Structure formats: structure tokens, C-alpha cells
CSV table of C-alpha atoms in Angstrom, one decimal:
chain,number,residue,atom,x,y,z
A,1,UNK,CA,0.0,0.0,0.0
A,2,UNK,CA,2.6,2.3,0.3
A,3,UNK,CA,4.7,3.8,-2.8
A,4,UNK,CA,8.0,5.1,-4.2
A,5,UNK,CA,7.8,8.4,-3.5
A,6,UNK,CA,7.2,7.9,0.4
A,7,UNK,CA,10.3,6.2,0.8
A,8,UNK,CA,11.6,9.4,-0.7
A,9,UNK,CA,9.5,11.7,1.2
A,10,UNK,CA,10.5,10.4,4.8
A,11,UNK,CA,14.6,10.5,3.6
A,12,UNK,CA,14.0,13.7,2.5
A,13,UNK,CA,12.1,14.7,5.8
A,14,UNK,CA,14.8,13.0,7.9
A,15,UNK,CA,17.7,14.7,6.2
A,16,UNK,CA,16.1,18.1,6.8
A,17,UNK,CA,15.6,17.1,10.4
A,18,UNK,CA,19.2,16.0,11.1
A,19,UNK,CA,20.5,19.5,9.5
A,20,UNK,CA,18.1,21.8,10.5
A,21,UNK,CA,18.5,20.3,14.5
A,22,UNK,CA,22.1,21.8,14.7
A,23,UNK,CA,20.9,25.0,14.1
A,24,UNK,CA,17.7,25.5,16.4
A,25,UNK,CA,19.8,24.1,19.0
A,26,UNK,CA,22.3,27.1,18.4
A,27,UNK,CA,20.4,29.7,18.5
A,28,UNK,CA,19.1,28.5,22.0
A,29,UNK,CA,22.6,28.9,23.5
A,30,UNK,CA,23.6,31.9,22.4
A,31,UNK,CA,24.4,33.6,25.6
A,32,UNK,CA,25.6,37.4,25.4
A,33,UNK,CA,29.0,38.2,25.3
A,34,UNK,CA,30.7,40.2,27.5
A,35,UNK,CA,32.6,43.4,26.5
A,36,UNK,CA,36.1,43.0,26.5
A,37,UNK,CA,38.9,44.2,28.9
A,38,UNK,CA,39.6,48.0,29.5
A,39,UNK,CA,42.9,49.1,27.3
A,40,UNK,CA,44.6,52.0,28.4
A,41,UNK,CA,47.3,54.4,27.5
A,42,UNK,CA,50.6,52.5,28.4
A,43,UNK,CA,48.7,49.0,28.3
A,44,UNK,CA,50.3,46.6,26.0
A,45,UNK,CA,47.9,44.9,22.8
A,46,UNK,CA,49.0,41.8,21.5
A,47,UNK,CA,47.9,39.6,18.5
A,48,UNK,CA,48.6,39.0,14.8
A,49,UNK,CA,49.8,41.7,12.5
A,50,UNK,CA,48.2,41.7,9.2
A,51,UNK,CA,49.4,43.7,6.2
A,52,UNK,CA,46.8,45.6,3.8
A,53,UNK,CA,47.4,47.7,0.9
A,54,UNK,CA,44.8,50.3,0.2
A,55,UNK,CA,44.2,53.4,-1.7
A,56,UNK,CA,44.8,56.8,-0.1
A,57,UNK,CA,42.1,59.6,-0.6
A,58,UNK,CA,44.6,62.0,0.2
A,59,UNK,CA,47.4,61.2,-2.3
A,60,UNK,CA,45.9,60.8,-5.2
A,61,UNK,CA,44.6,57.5,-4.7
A,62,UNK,CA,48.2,55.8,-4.7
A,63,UNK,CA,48.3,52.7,-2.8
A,64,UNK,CA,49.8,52.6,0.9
A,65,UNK,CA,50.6,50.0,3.0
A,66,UNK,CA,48.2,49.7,6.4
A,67,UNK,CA,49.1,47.7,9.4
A,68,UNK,CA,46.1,46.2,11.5
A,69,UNK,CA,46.6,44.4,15.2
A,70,UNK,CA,43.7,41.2,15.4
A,71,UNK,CA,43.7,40.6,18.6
A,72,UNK,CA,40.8,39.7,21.7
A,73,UNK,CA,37.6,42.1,22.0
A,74,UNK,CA,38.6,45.5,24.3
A,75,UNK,CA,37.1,48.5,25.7
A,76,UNK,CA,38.5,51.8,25.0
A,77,UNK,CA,38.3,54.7,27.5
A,78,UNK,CA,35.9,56.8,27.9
A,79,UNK,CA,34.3,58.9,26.1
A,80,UNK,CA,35.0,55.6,23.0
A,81,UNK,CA,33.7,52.9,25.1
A,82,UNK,CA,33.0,50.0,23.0
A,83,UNK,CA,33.3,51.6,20.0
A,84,UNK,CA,29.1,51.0,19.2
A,85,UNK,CA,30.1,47.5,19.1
A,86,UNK,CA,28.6,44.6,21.6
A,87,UNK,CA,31.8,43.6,22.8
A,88,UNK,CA,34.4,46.2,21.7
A,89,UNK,CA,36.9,46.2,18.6
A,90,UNK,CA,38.6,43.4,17.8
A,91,UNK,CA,40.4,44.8,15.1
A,92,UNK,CA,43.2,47.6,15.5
A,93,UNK,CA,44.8,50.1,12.8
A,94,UNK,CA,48.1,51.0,13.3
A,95,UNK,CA,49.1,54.4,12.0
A,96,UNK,CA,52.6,55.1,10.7
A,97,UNK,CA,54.1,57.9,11.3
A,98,UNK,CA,57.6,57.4,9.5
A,99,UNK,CA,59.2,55.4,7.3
A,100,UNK,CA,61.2,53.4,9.8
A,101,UNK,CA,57.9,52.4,11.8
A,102,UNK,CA,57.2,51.4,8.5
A,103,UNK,CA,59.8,49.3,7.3
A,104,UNK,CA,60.0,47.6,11.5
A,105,UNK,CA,56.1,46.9,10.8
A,106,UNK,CA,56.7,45.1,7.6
A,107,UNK,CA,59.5,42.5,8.4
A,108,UNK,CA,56.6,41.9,11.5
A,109,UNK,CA,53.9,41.1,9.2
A,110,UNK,CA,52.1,37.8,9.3
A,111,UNK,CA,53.5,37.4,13.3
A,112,UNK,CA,52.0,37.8,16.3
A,113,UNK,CA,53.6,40.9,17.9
A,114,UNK,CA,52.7,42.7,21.1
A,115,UNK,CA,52.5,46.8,21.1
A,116,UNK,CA,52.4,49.7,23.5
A,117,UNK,CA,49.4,51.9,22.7
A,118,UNK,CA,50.2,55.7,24.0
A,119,UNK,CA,46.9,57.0,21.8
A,120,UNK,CA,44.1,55.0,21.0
A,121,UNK,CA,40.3,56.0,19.5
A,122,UNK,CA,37.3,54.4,17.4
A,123,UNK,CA,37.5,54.5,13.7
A,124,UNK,CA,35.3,57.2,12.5
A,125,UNK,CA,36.6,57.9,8.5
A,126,UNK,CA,34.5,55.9,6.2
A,127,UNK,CA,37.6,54.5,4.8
A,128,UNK,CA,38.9,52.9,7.9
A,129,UNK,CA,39.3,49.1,7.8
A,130,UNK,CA,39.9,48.6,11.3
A,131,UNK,CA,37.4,49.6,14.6
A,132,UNK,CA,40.0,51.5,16.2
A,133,UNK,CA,43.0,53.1,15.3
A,134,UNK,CA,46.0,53.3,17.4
A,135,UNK,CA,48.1,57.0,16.1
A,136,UNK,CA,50.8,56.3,19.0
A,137,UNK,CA,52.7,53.7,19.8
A,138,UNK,CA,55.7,51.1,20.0
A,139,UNK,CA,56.9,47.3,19.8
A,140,UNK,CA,57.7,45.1,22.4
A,141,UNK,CA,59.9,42.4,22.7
A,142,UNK,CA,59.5,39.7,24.1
């Protein structure tokens, strides 16, 4: 009494079932994250230094090279905060200022390096790849 296509019809049903349980139970343990830990000027960020090339606005559109920390979640001080972010930024600019911060940044890049922020603040320019940007700074050794 029973034909083809049920056999098909309940393997279909159980395939969906098997897939779709993974992701109900998922979104039932999502608990809320909690913002990361304070940074402050003379604190020390660590993580992995990526290299990015990207066009400048303000030369002509000539490519630069842009140096970003990825490291745990933190909290800026105030006024920043968390940056309007639920946990804080993750992801840290580093900005240049010569050519020899430059050139020490890229032998570093691709390693995990650790840094001593002196000025730190939430991306705000439209063309920032980073949530915040650290304008002062040096590397530590370990």
C-alpha cells in the first residue's frame, strides 16, 4: 500500500531534520557576550599583524601599506567605550608615522607581535578598515 515516492519523502524529511537540529539548538545557547577588557594608554595589545594595501584619498589615490593588530575584544576609555560595538573592537589600525615604523612593521607582518598603545580611539573615517586606530605607539619584545 505504500509507494516510491514515500520512501523518498520520509529521507527527505529526515535529512532536513538532522540538518536543521544543529541550528535551532544554536540559536538556543547563544548567551551574550561580555565586553572586553579596558585598554589603556601604556597598556600593552598583542595579537597578529596583518598587512593591507589600500588606496589613499589623500594622495591621489596611490596605494599605501596599512598595518592592523587582530587581537581579543577591548574596551576603550571613555568617552569611546565599546566603539558602538557589543563587545568592543577586535580589530586595531596601526598608523605610521615614518618610514622606519614602516619598514620595523613590515619584516613583522604575518606574526604575532605585542604593542604599547600611548593613543588610541574608534574609527570614525569611512575608509577605515579597522574599529579602532592606534596613532601612537611602539613594539615590544619579548
Amino acid at each position: 500500500m505504500t509507494t516510491h515516492r514515500f520512501g523518498v519523502r520520509l529521507g527527505f524529511a529526515f535529512l532536513a531534520a538532522t540538518l536543521l537540529a544543529p541550528c535551532v539548538g544554536a540559536q538556543q545557547n547563544d548567551t551574550p557576550q561580555k565586553p572586553g577588557k579596558l585598554i589603556r594608554s601604556g597598556d600593552v595589545l598583542s595579537g597578529e599583524l596583518n598587512a593591507m594595501r589600500v588606496r589613499d584619498a589623500r594622495k591621489g589615490g596611490k596605494r599605501v601599506a596599512t598595518y592592523q593588530i587582530t587581537s581579543e575584544p577591548r574596551r576603550l576609555p571613555p568617552p569611546n567605550g565599546l566603539c558602538n560595538l557589543e563587545t568592543g573592537p577586535e580589530t586595531f589600525q596601526l598608523v605610521t608615522t615614518s618610514e622606519a615604523q614602516a619598514a620595523q612593521l613590515r619584516s613583522l607582518a604575518g606574526r604575532e607581535i605585542s604593542v604599547k598603545v600611548d593613543e588610541i580611539a574608534c574609527a570614525q573615517d569611512a575608509g577605515q578598515m579597522s574599529e579602532a586606530i592606534v596613532t601612537k605607539w611602539s613594539v615590544v619584545t619579548k
